[in-house]
mmCIF file of C-alpha atoms in Angstrom:
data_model
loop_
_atom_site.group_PDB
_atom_site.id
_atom_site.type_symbol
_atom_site.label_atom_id
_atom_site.label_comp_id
_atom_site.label_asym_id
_atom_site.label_seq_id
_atom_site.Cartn_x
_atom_site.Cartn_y
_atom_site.Cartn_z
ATOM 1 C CA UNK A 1 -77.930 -28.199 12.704
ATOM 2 C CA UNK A 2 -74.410 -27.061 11.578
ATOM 3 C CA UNK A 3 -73.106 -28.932 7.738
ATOM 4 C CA UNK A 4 -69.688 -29.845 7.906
ATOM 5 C CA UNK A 5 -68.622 -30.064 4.380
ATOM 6 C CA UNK A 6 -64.737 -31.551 4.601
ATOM 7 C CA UNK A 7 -62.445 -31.053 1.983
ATOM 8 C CA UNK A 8 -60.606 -33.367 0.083
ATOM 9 C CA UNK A 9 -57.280 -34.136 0.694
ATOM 10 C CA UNK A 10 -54.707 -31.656 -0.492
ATOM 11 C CA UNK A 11 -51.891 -33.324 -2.714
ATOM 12 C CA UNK A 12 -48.234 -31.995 -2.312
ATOM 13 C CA UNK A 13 -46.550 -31.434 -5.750
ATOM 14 C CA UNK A 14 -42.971 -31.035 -4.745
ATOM 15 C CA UNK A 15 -43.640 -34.969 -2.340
ATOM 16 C CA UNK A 16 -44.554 -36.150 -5.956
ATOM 17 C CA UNK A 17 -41.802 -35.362 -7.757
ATOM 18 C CA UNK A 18 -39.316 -36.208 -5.194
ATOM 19 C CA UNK A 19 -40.804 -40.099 -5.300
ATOM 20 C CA UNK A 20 -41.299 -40.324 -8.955
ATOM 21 C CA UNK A 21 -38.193 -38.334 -10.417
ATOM 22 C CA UNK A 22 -35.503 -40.000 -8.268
ATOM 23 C CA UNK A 23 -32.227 -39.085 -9.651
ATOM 24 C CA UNK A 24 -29.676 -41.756 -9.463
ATOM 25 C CA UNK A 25 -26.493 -39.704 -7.936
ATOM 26 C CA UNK A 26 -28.056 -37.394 -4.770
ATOM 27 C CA UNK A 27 -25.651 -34.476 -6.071
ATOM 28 C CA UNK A 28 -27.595 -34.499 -9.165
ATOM 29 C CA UNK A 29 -29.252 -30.953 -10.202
ATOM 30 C CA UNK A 30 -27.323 -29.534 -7.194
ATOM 31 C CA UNK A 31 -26.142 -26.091 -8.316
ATOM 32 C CA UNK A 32 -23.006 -24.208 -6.215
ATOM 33 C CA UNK A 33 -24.928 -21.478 -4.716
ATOM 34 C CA UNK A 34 -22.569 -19.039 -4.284
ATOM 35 C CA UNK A 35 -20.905 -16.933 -7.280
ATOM 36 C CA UNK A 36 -16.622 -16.373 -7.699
ATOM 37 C CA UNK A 37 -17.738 -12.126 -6.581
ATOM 38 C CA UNK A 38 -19.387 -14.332 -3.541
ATOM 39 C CA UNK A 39 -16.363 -16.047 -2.477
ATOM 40 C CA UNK A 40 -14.135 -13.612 -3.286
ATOM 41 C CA UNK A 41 -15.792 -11.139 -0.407
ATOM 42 C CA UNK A 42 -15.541 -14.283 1.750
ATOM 43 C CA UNK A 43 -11.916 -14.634 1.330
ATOM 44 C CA UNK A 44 -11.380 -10.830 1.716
ATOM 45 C CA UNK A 45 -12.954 -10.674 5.138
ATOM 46 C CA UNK A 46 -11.750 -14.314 6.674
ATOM 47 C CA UNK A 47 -8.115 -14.322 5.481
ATOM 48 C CA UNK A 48 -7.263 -10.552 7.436
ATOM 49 C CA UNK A 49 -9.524 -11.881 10.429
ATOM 50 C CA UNK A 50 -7.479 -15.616 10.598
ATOM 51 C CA UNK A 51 -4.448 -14.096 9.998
ATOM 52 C CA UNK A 52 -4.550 -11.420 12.703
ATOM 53 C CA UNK A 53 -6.111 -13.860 15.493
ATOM 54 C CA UNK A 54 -2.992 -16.364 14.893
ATOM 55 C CA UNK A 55 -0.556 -13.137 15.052
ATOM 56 C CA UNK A 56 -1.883 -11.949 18.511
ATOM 57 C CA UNK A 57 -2.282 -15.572 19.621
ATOM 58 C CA UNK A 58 -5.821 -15.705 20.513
ATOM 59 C CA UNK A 59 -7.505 -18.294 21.244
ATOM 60 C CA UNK A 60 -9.847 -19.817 18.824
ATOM 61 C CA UNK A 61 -7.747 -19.610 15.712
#
């Protein structure tokens, strides 16, 4: 005859934390994930793109 040996529960740390640290604004220890060097690619690639789409009138801009 087979033993089935069952393990106990397995508590989730992060679960936890999230119902016992509550912070009282939800933006709270929210960090901006992207850097200025981020953005600044961003802005290099979108602005051309937008700009040329609205020049040759296509659809979409």
């Amino acid at each position: 005859m087979n033993t089935i040996i069952k393990a106990p529960p397995r508590r989730n740390l992060q679960s936890d934390d999230a119902t016992t640290n509550r912070p009282e604004n939800a933006a709270t220890g929210k960090r901006w994930p992207y850097g200025v060097t981020d953005c600044a690619i961003f802005l290099a690639i979108a602005m051309p793109l937008l700009f040329a789409m609205c020049a040759t009138g296509r659809p979409g801009a």
